[in-house]
Amino acid sequence: MKLIEVRLIFEADEPQYVKKEITDLFYEFGVQGLKIDEPMERDSLDYYRDEKIFLQRDYAVSAYFPVNLYVEKKKSLITDTFEEKFKDREDLIYSLDFYELDEEDYQNSWKKYLYPEKVSERFVVKPTWREYEAEEDEIVIELDPGRAFGTGSHPTTSLCIKQMEDYIHEGDSVIDVGTGSGILMVAANKLGASEVWGVDIDPLAVEVAKENLELNKVDMNTIKLFKGDLVKVVEDKKFDVVVANILADVILLLLNDMSTVVKKGGLMILSGIIEDKAAEIKKRIISLGYEVVSETKDKEWVSFTARA
Ligand SMILES: C[S@@+](CC[C@H](N)C(=O)[O-])C[C@H]1O[C@@H](n2cnc3c(N)ncnc32)[C@H](O)[C@@H]1O
């Protein structure tokens, strides 16, 4: 498969702030991966050590998308969106370029930037190609995200894992809506869930999730994985916990269906909610008869845990 790399190079008065604006926009476009290059911290001696590094002043953010029927449309939409967002800004200059890559090159460049990461009190996400010596109380998730979303390093995933750590109990049944790499299914299993279902509209995510569950030696008899629509998949079953880390607009679409597959007294753990949409989602949760028992935030991302 071929991928498009969208590379945005910029100089800005406040590069960390602008970097966040750019990565958030890419996330809204549903990127499959992001790579961020920062100029090295410079001291004048660096010039003598490595002239090229010393001279690298620009920041760059690369985002990756699959080449499909809509790729040209997506490219012009991305170009227009950045133009619109930055047109009146005097604090930055940027350039935007598109490159076509083989998937293999992408896989390798992506892997260089992933390291084991502690994402909650107990969970550490460890890329399969790295070594990690776990502390006694740590739970390690082995992961090869491949082309699916969910490395643990995005705040929306870690917010979700922190809530799962607090609210999932031994023996619970759990469904993960929008499973991506399967990271939350693995977390649910490691927290003692007796049954874990996962669903994603992307067939590739379903394949990758299965591989990651196997990698973590999860008993596959306790697992069900589906591509497709939540309600058709679930039919009459109800769960102790529904987790969903999906963009706010998708949550709004699915909220009604998700609320019907939770047992009385069970929980919905929702993440992926950009703060501008949080109030609207909270209102909808309450209107469905749920009580919000926890609201957490990391940067501009919000997560709700709500009881039926
Ligand atoms: C932000 S990723 C989350 C991945 C992973 N669960 C995590 O927490 O890191 C969202 C996932 O939801 C899937 N998705 C988007 N819309 C969906 C829908 N209507 N039904 C099921 N899955 C959906 C996407 O394909 C993607 O894999």
PDB file of N, CA and C in Angstrom, residues 117-175:
ATOM      1  N   GLU A 117       6.315   3.881  27.152  1.00  0.00           N
ATOM      2  CA  GLU A 117       5.764   5.089  27.763  1.00  0.00           C
ATOM      3  C   GLU A 117       4.807   4.712  28.876  1.00  0.00           C
ATOM      4  N   LYS A 118       4.999   5.321  30.037  1.00  0.00           N
ATOM      5  CA  LYS A 118       4.073   5.083  31.150  1.00  0.00           C
ATOM      6  C   LYS A 118       2.847   5.954  30.909  1.00  0.00           C
ATOM      7  N   VAL A 119       1.681   5.330  30.682  1.00  0.00           N
ATOM      8  CA  VAL A 119       0.513   6.116  30.272  1.00  0.00           C
ATOM      9  C   VAL A 119      -0.489   6.314  31.404  1.00  0.00           C
ATOM     10  N   SER A 120      -0.305   5.575  32.505  1.00  0.00           N
ATOM     11  CA  SER A 120      -1.202   5.744  33.653  1.00  0.00           C
ATOM     12  C   SER A 120      -0.427   5.277  34.870  1.00  0.00           C
ATOM     13  N   GLU A 121      -1.132   5.168  36.001  1.00  0.00           N
ATOM     14  CA  GLU A 121      -0.420   4.780  37.227  1.00  0.00           C
ATOM     15  C   GLU A 121       0.298   3.440  37.063  1.00  0.00           C
ATOM     16  N   ARG A 122      -0.379   2.481  36.392  1.00  0.00           N
ATOM     17  CA  ARG A 122       0.237   1.149  36.305  1.00  0.00           C
ATOM     18  C   ARG A 122       0.613   0.727  34.898  1.00  0.00           C
ATOM     19  N   PHE A 123      -0.034   1.275  33.883  1.00  0.00           N
ATOM     20  CA  PHE A 123       0.194   0.775  32.523  1.00  0.00           C
ATOM     21  C   PHE A 123       1.402   1.415  31.838  1.00  0.00           C
ATOM     22  N   VAL A 124       2.211   0.542  31.249  1.00  0.00           N
ATOM     23  CA  VAL A 124       3.304   1.007  30.395  1.00  0.00           C
ATOM     24  C   VAL A 124       3.051   0.419  29.012  1.00  0.00           C
ATOM     25  N   VAL A 125       3.088   1.248  27.978  1.00  0.00           N
ATOM     26  CA  VAL A 125       2.934   0.724  26.621  1.00  0.00           C
ATOM     27  C   VAL A 125       4.325   0.573  26.027  1.00  0.00           C
ATOM     28  N   LYS A 126       4.617  -0.665  25.619  1.00  0.00           N
ATOM     29  CA  LYS A 126       5.972  -0.962  25.144  1.00  0.00           C
ATOM     30  C   LYS A 126       5.927  -1.389  23.679  1.00  0.00           C
ATOM     31  N   PRO A 127       6.486  -0.583  22.776  1.00  0.00           N
ATOM     32  CA  PRO A 127       6.570  -1.032  21.375  1.00  0.00           C
ATOM     33  C   PRO A 127       7.359  -2.344  21.320  1.00  0.00           C
ATOM     34  N   THR A 128       6.918  -3.245  20.488  1.00  0.00           N
ATOM     35  CA  THR A 128       7.515  -4.600  20.492  1.00  0.00           C
ATOM     36  C   THR A 128       9.018  -4.581  20.212  1.00  0.00           C
ATOM     37  N   TRP A 129       9.489  -3.559  19.484  1.00  0.00           N
ATOM     38  CA  TRP A 129      10.893  -3.537  19.084  1.00  0.00           C
ATOM     39  C   TRP A 129      11.794  -2.853  20.120  1.00  0.00           C
ATOM     40  N   ARG A 130      11.230  -2.502  21.298  1.00  0.00           N
ATOM     41  CA  ARG A 130      12.039  -1.888  22.358  1.00  0.00           C
ATOM     42  C   ARG A 130      12.127  -2.828  23.563  1.00  0.00           C
ATOM     43  N   GLU A 131      13.190  -2.644  24.363  1.00  0.00           N
ATOM     44  CA  GLU A 131      13.342  -3.384  25.620  1.00  0.00           C
ATOM     45  C   GLU A 131      12.745  -2.553  26.748  1.00  0.00           C
ATOM     46  N   TYR A 132      12.160  -3.222  27.743  1.00  0.00           N
ATOM     47  CA  TYR A 132      11.708  -2.490  28.921  1.00  0.00           C
ATOM     48  C   TYR A 132      11.725  -3.400  30.140  1.00  0.00           C
ATOM     49  N   GLU A 133      12.310  -2.924  31.220  1.00  0.00           N
ATOM     50  CA  GLU A 133      12.357  -3.674  32.483  1.00  0.00           C
ATOM     51  C   GLU A 133      11.222  -3.146  33.365  1.00  0.00           C
ATOM     52  N   ALA A 134      10.151  -3.937  33.548  1.00  0.00           N
ATOM     53  CA  ALA A 134       8.989  -3.422  34.293  1.00  0.00           C
ATOM     54  C   ALA A 134       9.233  -3.440  35.794  1.00  0.00           C
ATOM     55  N   GLU A 135       8.692  -2.409  36.480  1.00  0.00           N
ATOM     56  CA  GLU A 135       8.675  -2.411  37.952  1.00  0.00           C
ATOM     57  C   GLU A 135       7.608  -3.412  38.396  1.00  0.00           C
ATOM     58  N   GLU A 136       7.653  -3.757  39.687  1.00  0.00           N
ATOM     59  CA  GLU A 136       6.764  -4.816  40.197  1.00  0.00           C
ATOM     60  C   GLU A 136       5.270  -4.525  39.977  1.00  0.00           C
ATOM     61  N   ASP A 137       4.873  -3.249  40.217  1.00  0.00           N
ATOM     62  CA  ASP A 137       3.435  -2.944  40.136  1.00  0.00           C
ATOM     63  C   ASP A 137       2.996  -2.523  38.734  1.00  0.00           C
ATOM     64  N   GLU A 138       3.879  -2.574  37.755  1.00  0.00           N
ATOM     65  CA  GLU A 138       3.510  -2.097  36.419  1.00  0.00           C
ATOM     66  C   GLU A 138       2.868  -3.195  35.567  1.00  0.00           C
ATOM     67  N   ILE A 139       1.970  -2.775  34.698  1.00  0.00           N
ATOM     68  CA  ILE A 139       1.358  -3.695  33.740  1.00  0.00           C
ATOM     69  C   ILE A 139       1.842  -3.257  32.356  1.00  0.00           C
ATOM     70  N   VAL A 140       2.457  -4.183  31.643  1.00  0.00           N
ATOM     71  CA  VAL A 140       3.040  -3.802  30.349  1.00  0.00           C
ATOM     72  C   VAL A 140       2.124  -4.254  29.207  1.00  0.00           C
ATOM     73  N   ILE A 141       1.813  -3.343  28.307  1.00  0.00           N
ATOM     74  CA  ILE A 141       1.084  -3.687  27.076  1.00  0.00           C
ATOM     75  C   ILE A 141       2.111  -3.710  25.950  1.00  0.00           C
ATOM     76  N   GLU A 142       2.248  -4.873  25.329  1.00  0.00           N
ATOM     77  CA  GLU A 142       3.137  -4.984  24.157  1.00  0.00           C
ATOM     78  C   GLU A 142       2.350  -4.493  22.962  1.00  0.00           C
ATOM     79  N   LEU A 143       2.950  -3.641  22.127  1.00  0.00           N
ATOM     80  CA  LEU A 143       2.149  -3.105  21.035  1.00  0.00           C
ATOM     81  C   LEU A 143       2.938  -2.885  19.762  1.00  0.00           C
ATOM     82  N   ASP A 144       2.339  -3.290  18.653  1.00  0.00           N
ATOM     83  CA  ASP A 144       2.844  -2.888  17.351  1.00  0.00           C
ATOM     84  C   ASP A 144       1.656  -2.245  16.640  1.00  0.00           C
ATOM     85  N   PRO A 145       1.523  -0.913  16.726  1.00  0.00           N
ATOM     86  CA  PRO A 145       0.306  -0.281  16.215  1.00  0.00           C
ATOM     87  C   PRO A 145       0.144  -0.378  14.705  1.00  0.00           C
ATOM     88  N   GLY A 146       1.253  -0.670  14.005  1.00  0.00           N
ATOM     89  CA  GLY A 146       1.149  -0.747  12.548  1.00  0.00           C
ATOM     90  C   GLY A 146       0.480   0.489  12.015  1.00  0.00           C
ATOM     91  N   ARG A 147      -0.511   0.269  11.165  1.00  0.00           N
ATOM     92  CA  ARG A 147      -1.154   1.432  10.554  1.00  0.00           C
ATOM     93  C   ARG A 147      -2.403   1.879  11.324  1.00  0.00           C
ATOM     94  N   ALA A 148      -2.698   1.225  12.454  1.00  0.00           N
ATOM     95  CA  ALA A 148      -3.911   1.600  13.191  1.00  0.00           C
ATOM     96  C   ALA A 148      -3.577   2.627  14.264  1.00  0.00           C
ATOM     97  N   PHE A 149      -4.570   3.439  14.618  1.00  0.00           N
ATOM     98  CA  PHE A 149      -4.383   4.454  15.661  1.00  0.00           C
ATOM     99  C   PHE A 149      -4.337   3.762  17.019  1.00  0.00           C
ATOM    100  N   GLY A 150      -3.478   4.279  17.903  1.00  0.00           N
ATOM    101  CA  GLY A 150      -3.500   3.800  19.295  1.00  0.00           C
ATOM    102  C   GLY A 150      -2.150   3.317  19.751  1.00  0.00           C
ATOM    103  N   THR A 151      -1.216   4.253  19.984  1.00  0.00           N
ATOM    104  CA  THR A 151       0.096   3.867  20.498  1.00  0.00           C
ATOM    105  C   THR A 151       0.148   4.120  21.996  1.00  0.00           C
ATOM    106  N   GLY A 152      -0.875   4.777  22.535  1.00  0.00           N
ATOM    107  CA  GLY A 152      -0.855   5.123  23.954  1.00  0.00           C
ATOM    108  C   GLY A 152      -0.304   6.510  24.187  1.00  0.00           C
ATOM    109  N   SER A 153       0.431   7.040  23.210  1.00  0.00           N
ATOM    110  CA  SER A 153       1.082   8.320  23.477  1.00  0.00           C
ATOM    111  C   SER A 153       0.129   9.503  23.264  1.00  0.00           C
ATOM    112  N   HIS A 154      -1.007   9.271  22.611  1.00  0.00           N
ATOM    113  CA  HIS A 154      -1.938  10.381  22.437  1.00  0.00           C
ATOM    114  C   HIS A 154      -2.749  10.576  23.728  1.00  0.00           C
ATOM    115  N   PRO A 155      -2.944  11.845  24.146  1.00  0.00           N
ATOM    116  CA  PRO A 155      -3.647  12.074  25.415  1.00  0.00           C
ATOM    117  C   PRO A 155      -5.021  11.415  25.477  1.00  0.00           C
ATOM    118  N   THR A 156      -5.707  11.283  24.332  1.00  0.00           N
ATOM    119  CA  THR A 156      -7.053  10.698  24.377  1.00  0.00           C
ATOM    120  C   THR A 156      -6.988   9.227  24.804  1.00  0.00           C
ATOM    121  N   THR A 157      -5.954   8.518  24.372  1.00  0.00           N
ATOM    122  CA  THR A 157      -5.810   7.106  24.749  1.00  0.00           C
ATOM    123  C   THR A 157      -5.416   6.994  26.219  1.00  0.00           C
ATOM    124  N   SER A 158      -4.468   7.832  26.656  1.00  0.00           N
ATOM    125  CA  SER A 158      -4.039   7.695  28.053  1.00  0.00           C
ATOM    126  C   SER A 158      -5.150   8.132  29.022  1.00  0.00           C
ATOM    127  N   LEU A 159      -5.944   9.140  28.639  1.00  0.00           N
ATOM    128  CA  LEU A 159      -7.081   9.519  29.486  1.00  0.00           C
ATOM    129  C   LEU A 159      -8.011   8.327  29.676  1.00  0.00           C
ATOM    130  N   CYS A 160      -8.235   7.605  28.581  1.00  0.00           N
ATOM    131  CA  CYS A 160      -9.136   6.453  28.595  1.00  0.00           C
ATOM    132  C   CYS A 160      -8.561   5.338  29.481  1.00  0.00           C
ATOM    133  N   ILE A 161      -7.271   5.080  29.326  1.00  0.00           N
ATOM    134  CA  ILE A 161      -6.647   3.998  30.103  1.00  0.00           C
ATOM    135  C   ILE A 161      -6.683   4.337  31.601  1.00  0.00           C
ATOM    136  N   LYS A 162      -6.482   5.607  31.931  1.00  0.00           N
ATOM    137  CA  LYS A 162      -6.530   6.000  33.360  1.00  0.00           C
ATOM    138  C   LYS A 162      -7.922   5.745  33.939  1.00  0.00           C
ATOM    139  N   GLN A 163      -8.966   6.073  33.167  1.00  0.00           N
ATOM    140  CA  GLN A 163     -10.332   5.828  33.648  1.00  0.00           C
ATOM    141  C   GLN A 163     -10.607   4.330  33.761  1.00  0.00           C
ATOM    142  N   MET A 164     -10.111   3.572  32.791  1.00  0.00           N
ATOM    143  CA  MET A 164     -10.321   2.115  32.825  1.00  0.00           C
ATOM    144  C   MET A 164      -9.665   1.529  34.076  1.00  0.00           C
ATOM    145  N   GLU A 165      -8.463   2.018  34.381  1.00  0.00           N
ATOM    146  CA  GLU A 165      -7.737   1.542  35.567  1.00  0.00           C
ATOM    147  C   GLU A 165      -8.570   1.780  36.834  1.00  0.00           C
ATOM    148  N   ASP A 166      -9.262   2.925  36.882  1.00  0.00           N
ATOM    149  CA  ASP A 166     -10.057   3.245  38.072  1.00  0.00           C
ATOM    150  C   ASP A 166     -11.386   2.493  38.112  1.00  0.00           C
ATOM    151  N   TYR A 167     -11.951   2.194  36.945  1.00  0.00           N
ATOM    152  CA  TYR A 167     -13.355   1.745  36.960  1.00  0.00           C
ATOM    153  C   TYR A 167     -13.600   0.310  36.493  1.00  0.00           C
ATOM    154  N   ILE A 168     -12.645  -0.334  35.840  1.00  0.00           N
ATOM    155  CA  ILE A 168     -12.914  -1.716  35.386  1.00  0.00           C
ATOM    156  C   ILE A 168     -12.534  -2.688  36.498  1.00  0.00           C
ATOM    157  N   HIS A 169     -13.435  -3.636  36.751  1.00  0.00           N
ATOM    158  CA  HIS A 169     -13.197  -4.612  37.818  1.00  0.00           C
ATOM    159  C   HIS A 169     -13.062  -6.007  37.241  1.00  0.00           C
ATOM    160  N   GLU A 170     -12.416  -6.877  38.020  1.00  0.00           N
ATOM    161  CA  GLU A 170     -12.283  -8.300  37.700  1.00  0.00           C
ATOM    162  C   GLU A 170     -13.646  -8.859  37.276  1.00  0.00           C
ATOM    163  N   GLY A 171     -13.699  -9.544  36.173  1.00  0.00           N
ATOM    164  CA  GLY A 171     -14.933 -10.216  35.755  1.00  0.00           C
ATOM    165  C   GLY A 171     -15.865  -9.359  34.917  1.00  0.00           C
ATOM    166  N   ASP A 172     -15.561  -8.080  34.728  1.00  0.00           N
ATOM    167  CA  ASP A 172     -16.445  -7.210  33.929  1.00  0.00           C
ATOM    168  C   ASP A 172     -16.473  -7.639  32.461  1.00  0.00           C
ATOM    169  N   SER A 173     -17.600  -7.352  31.812  1.00  0.00           N
ATOM    170  CA  SER A 173     -17.646  -7.472  30.353  1.00  0.00           C
ATOM    171  C   SER A 173     -17.462  -6.065  29.782  1.00  0.00           C
ATOM    172  N   VAL A 174     -16.640  -5.975  28.721  1.00  0.00           N
ATOM    173  CA  VAL A 174     -16.256  -4.649  28.205  1.00  0.00           C
ATOM    174  C   VAL A 174     -16.378  -4.660  26.687  1.00  0.00           C
ATOM    175  N   ILE A 175     -16.867  -3.558  26.120  1.00  0.00           N
ATOM    176  CA  ILE A 175     -16.797  -3.398  24.661  1.00  0.00           C
ATOM    177  C   ILE A 175     -16.050  -2.101  24.348  1.00  0.00           C
TER     178      ILE A 175
END
